[in-house]
Backbone as numpy.savetxt, mean C-alpha at the origin, in Angstrom:
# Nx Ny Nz CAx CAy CAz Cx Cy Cz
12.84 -6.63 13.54 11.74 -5.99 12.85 10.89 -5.22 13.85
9.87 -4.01 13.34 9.50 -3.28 14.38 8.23 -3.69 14.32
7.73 -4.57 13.88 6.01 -5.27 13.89 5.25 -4.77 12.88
6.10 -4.13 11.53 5.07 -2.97 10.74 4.50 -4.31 9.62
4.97 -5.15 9.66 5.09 -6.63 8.33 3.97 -7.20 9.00
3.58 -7.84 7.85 3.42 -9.76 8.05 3.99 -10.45 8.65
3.61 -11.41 9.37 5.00 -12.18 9.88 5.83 -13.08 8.88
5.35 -12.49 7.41 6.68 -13.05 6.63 7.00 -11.64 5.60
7.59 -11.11 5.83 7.63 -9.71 5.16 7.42 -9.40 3.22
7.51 -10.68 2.62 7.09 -11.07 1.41 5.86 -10.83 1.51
5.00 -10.80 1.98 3.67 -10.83 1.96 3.28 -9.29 1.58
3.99 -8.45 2.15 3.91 -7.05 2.10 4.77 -6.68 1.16
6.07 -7.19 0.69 6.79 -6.42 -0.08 6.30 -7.41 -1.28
5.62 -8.44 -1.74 5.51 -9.06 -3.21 3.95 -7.53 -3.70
3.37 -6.87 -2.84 2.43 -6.22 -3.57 1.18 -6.38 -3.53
0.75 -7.53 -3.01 -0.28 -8.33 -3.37 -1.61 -7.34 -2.56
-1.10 -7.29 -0.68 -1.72 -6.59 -0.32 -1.93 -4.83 -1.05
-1.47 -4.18 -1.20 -1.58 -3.19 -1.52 -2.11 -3.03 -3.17
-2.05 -4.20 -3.89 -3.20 -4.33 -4.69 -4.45 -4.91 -4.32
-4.98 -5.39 -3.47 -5.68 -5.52 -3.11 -6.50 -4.37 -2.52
-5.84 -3.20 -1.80 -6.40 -1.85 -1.50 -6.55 -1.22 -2.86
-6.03 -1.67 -3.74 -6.33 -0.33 -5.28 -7.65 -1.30 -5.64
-7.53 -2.60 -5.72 -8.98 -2.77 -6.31 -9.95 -2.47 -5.34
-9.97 -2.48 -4.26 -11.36 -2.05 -3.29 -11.40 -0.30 -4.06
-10.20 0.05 -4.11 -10.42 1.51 -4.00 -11.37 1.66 -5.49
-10.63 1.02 -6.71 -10.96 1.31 -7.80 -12.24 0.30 -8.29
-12.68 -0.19 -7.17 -14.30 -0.68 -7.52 -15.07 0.39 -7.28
-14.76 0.68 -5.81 -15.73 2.40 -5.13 -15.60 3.21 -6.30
-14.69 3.18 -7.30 -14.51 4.41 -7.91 -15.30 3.97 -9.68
-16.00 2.69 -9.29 -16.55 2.42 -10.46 -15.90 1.70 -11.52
-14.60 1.34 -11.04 -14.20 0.29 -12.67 -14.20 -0.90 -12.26
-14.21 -1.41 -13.12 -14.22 -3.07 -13.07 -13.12 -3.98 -13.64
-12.21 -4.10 -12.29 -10.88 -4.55 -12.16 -10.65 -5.40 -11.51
-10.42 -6.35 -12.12 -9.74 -7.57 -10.99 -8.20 -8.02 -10.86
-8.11 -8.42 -9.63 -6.44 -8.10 -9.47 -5.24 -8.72 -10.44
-6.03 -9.67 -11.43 -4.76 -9.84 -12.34 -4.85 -8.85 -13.24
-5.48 -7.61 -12.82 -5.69 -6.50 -13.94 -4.66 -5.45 -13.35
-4.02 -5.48 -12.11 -3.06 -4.29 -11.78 -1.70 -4.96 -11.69
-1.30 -3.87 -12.35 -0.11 -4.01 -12.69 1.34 -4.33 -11.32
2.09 -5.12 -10.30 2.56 -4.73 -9.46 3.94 -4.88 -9.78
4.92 -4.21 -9.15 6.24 -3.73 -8.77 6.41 -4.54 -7.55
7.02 -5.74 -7.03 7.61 -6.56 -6.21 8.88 -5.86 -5.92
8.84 -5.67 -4.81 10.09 -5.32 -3.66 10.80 -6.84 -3.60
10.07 -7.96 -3.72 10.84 -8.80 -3.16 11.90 -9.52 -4.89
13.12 -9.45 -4.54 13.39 -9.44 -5.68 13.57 -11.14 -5.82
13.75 -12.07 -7.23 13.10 -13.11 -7.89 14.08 -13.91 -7.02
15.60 -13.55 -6.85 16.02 -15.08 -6.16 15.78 -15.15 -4.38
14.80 -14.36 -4.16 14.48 -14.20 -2.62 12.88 -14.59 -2.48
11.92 -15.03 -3.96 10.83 -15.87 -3.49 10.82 -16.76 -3.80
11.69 -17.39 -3.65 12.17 -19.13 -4.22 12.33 -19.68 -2.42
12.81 -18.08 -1.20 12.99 -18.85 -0.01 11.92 -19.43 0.15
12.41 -20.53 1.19 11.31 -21.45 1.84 10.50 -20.92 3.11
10.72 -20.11 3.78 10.54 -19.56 5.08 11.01 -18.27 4.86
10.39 -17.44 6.19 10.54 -16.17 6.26 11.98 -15.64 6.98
12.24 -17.05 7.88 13.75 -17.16 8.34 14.87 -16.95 7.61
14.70 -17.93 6.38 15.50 -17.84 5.48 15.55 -16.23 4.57
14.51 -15.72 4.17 14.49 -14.72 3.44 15.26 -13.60 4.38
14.60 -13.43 5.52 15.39 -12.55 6.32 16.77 -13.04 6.13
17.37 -13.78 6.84 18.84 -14.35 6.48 19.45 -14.04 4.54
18.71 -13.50 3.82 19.35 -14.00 2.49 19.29 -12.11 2.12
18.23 -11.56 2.24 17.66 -10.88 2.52 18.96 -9.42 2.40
20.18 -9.44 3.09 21.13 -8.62 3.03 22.20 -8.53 1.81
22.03 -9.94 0.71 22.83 -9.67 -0.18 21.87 -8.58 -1.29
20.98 -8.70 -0.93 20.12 -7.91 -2.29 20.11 -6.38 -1.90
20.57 -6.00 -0.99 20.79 -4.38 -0.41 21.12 -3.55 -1.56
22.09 -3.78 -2.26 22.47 -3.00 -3.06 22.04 -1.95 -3.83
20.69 -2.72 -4.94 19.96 -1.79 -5.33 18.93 -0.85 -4.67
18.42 -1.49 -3.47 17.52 -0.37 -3.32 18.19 0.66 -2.12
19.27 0.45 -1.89 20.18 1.43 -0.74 20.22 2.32 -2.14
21.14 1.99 -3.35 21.43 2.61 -4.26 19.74 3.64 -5.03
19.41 3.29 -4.84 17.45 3.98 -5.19 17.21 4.55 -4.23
17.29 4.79 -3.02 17.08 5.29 -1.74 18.75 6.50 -1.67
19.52 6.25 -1.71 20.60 7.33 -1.56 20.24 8.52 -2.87
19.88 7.84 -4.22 19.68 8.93 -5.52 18.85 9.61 -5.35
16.96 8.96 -4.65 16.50 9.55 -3.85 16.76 10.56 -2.81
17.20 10.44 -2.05 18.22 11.64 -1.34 18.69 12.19 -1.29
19.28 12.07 -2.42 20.25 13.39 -2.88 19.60 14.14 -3.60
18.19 13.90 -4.33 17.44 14.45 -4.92 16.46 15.39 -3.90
16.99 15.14 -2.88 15.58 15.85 -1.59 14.74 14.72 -1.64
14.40 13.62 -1.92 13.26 12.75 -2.34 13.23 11.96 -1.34
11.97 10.90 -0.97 11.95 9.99 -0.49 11.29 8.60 -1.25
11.60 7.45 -1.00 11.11 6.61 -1.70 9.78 5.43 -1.06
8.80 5.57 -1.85 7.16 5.28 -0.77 6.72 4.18 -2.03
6.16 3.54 -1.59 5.71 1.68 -2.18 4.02 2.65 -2.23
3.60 2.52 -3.36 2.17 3.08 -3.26 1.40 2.09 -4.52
0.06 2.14 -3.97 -1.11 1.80 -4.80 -1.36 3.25 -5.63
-2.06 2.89 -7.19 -2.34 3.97 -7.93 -3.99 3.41 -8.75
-4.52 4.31 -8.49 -5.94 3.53 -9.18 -6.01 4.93 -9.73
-5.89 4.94 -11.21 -6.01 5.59 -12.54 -7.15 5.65 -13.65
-8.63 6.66 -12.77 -10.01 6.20 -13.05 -10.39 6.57 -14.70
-9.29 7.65 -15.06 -9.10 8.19 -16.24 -8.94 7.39 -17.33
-7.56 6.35 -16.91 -7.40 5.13 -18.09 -7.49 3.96 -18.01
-8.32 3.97 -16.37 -9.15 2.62 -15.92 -8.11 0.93 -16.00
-7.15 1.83 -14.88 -5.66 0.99 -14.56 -5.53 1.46 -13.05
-5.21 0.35 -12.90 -4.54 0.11 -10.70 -2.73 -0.14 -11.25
-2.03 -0.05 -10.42 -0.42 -0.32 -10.17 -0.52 0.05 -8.46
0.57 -1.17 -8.39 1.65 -0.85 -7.78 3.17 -0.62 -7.56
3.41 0.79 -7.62 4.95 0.46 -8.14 5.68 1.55 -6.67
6.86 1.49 -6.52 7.88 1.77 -5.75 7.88 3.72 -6.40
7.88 4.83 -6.03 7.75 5.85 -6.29 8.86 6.51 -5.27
9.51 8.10 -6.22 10.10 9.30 -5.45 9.06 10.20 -4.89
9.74 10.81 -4.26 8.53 11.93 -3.88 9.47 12.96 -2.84
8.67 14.43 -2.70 9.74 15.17 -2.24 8.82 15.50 -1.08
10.12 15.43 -0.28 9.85 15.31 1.14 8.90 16.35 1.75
8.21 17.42 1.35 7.44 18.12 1.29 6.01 17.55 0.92
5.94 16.29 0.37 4.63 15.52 -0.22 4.10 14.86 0.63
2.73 15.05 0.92 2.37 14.55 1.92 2.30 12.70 2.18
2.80 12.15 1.11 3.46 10.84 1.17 4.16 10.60 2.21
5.37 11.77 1.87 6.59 11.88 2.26 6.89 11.75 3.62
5.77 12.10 4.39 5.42 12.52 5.96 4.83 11.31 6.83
4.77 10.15 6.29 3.89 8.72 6.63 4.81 8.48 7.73
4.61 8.08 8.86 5.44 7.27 9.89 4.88 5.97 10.04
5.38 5.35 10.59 5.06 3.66 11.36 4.24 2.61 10.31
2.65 2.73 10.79 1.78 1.70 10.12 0.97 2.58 9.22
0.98 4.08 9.49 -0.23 5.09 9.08 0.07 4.44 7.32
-1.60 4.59 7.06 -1.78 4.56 5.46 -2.61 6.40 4.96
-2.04 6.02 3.98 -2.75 7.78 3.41 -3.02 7.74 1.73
-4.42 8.73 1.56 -4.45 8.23 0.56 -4.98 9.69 -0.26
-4.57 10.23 -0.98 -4.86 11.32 -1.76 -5.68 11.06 -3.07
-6.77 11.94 -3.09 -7.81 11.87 -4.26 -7.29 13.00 -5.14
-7.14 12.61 -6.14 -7.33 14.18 -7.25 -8.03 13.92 -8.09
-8.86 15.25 -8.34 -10.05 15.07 -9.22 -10.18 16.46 -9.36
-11.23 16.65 -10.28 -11.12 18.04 -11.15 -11.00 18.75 -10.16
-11.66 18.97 -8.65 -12.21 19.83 -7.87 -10.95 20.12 -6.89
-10.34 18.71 -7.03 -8.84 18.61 -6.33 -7.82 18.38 -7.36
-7.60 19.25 -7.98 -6.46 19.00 -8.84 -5.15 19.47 -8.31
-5.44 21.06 -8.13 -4.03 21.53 -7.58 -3.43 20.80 -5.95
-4.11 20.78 -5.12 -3.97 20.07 -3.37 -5.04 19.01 -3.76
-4.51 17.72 -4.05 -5.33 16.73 -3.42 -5.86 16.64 -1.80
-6.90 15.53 -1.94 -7.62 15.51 -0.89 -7.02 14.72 -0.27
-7.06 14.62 0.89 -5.85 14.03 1.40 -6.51 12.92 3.12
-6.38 11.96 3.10 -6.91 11.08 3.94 -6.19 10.27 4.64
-5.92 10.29 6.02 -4.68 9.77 6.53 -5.10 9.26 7.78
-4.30 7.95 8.20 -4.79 7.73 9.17 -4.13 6.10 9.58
-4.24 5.09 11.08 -3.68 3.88 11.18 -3.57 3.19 10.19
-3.19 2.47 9.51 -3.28 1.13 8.73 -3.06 0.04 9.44
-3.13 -0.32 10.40 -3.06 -1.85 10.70 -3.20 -1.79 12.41
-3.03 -2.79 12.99 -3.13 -2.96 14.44 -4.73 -3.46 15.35
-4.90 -3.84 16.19 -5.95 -4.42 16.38 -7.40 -3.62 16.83
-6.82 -2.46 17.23 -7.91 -1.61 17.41 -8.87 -1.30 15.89
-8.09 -0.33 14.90 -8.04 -0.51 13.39 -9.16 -1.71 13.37
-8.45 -2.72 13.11 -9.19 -4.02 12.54 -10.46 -4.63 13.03
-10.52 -4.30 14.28 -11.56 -4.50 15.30 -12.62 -3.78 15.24
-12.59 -2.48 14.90 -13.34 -0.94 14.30 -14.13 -1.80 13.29
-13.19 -1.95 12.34 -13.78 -2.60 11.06 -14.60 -3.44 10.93
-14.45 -4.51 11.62 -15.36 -5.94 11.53 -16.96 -5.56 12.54
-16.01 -4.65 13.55 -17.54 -4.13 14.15 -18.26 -3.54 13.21
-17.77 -2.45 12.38 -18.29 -1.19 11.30 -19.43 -2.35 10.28
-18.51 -3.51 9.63 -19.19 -4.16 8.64 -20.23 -5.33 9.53
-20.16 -5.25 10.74 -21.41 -6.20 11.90 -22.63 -5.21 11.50
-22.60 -4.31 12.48 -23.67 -3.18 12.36 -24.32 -3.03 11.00
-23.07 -3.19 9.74 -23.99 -2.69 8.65 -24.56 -3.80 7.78
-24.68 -4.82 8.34 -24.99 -5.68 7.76 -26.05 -6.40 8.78
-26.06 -6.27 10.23 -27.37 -6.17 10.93 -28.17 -4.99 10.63
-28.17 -3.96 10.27 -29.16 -2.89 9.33 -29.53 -3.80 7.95
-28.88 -4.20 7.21 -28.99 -4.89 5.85 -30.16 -5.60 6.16
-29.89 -6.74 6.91 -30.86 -7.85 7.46 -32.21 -6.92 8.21
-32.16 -6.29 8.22 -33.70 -5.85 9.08 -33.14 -5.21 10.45
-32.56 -5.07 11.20 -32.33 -5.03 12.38 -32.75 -3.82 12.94
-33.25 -3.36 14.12 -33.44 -2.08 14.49 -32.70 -1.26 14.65
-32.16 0.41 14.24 -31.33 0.93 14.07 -31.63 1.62 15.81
């Protein structure tokens, strides 16, 4: 593995995290959703979260190839690529996560390593979404963060700016 997971890769492919980014997203955006309210698409398919360990899943892990090599080649031949995305839908006030095509020209399409990206469309961005890209994970990232929410919550409390 190249370090992009959990250290149990279920963790990332059951959905959970990446619903968890649509409801932060789709609170900011004003609805009121809680996560047994989005809908998710599990990568990990049903007789592979019954493993006991992440050892095991890896080990079991190669008989289930089939379908998504087979979703990934139709993809391809379509020009397409295939991207695991959060969807927060402020219109009909619905989050998903589901497994998506997209043509390699989409700025999806262009994600390497850990980067997360996240496109707004809205009236003003309808034709080119807005487009926001950048690390998703690693310790610098995370470290940013907890500093970002220190500071703003020593301002909260009184603190001198």
């Amino acid at each position: 593995m190249a370090g992009y997971t959990e250290p149990d890769p279920r963790d990332d492919l059951s959905g959970t995290d990446v619903a968890r980014k649509v409801i932060i997203l789709a609170r900011e955006s004003g609805l009121k959703l809680e996560l047994s309210d989005i809908l998710v698409q599990s990568l990990v398919s049903e007789p592979l979260r019954a493993c006991s360990s992440a050892e095991e899943y890896m080990q079991q892990l190669p008989n289930f190839d089939e379908d998504v090599t087979k979703e990934r080649n139709d993809a391809e031949a379509a020009g397409e690529v295939l991207r695991y995305v959060g969807v927060v839908d402020v219109v009909n006030e619905k989050g998903m996560v589901e497994l998506r095509r997209y043509k390699r020209e989409h700025p999806f399409a262009q994600l390497s390593g850990s980067d997360n990206i996240i496109a707004f469309t809205t009236t003003r961005y309808n034709n080119q979404p807005l487009i926001v890209r950048g690390p998703g994970a690693g310790a610098e990232v995370t470290a940013g963060g907890v500093f970002s929410d220190i500071l703003r919550l020593a301002s909260y409390l009184g603190a001198p700016s």
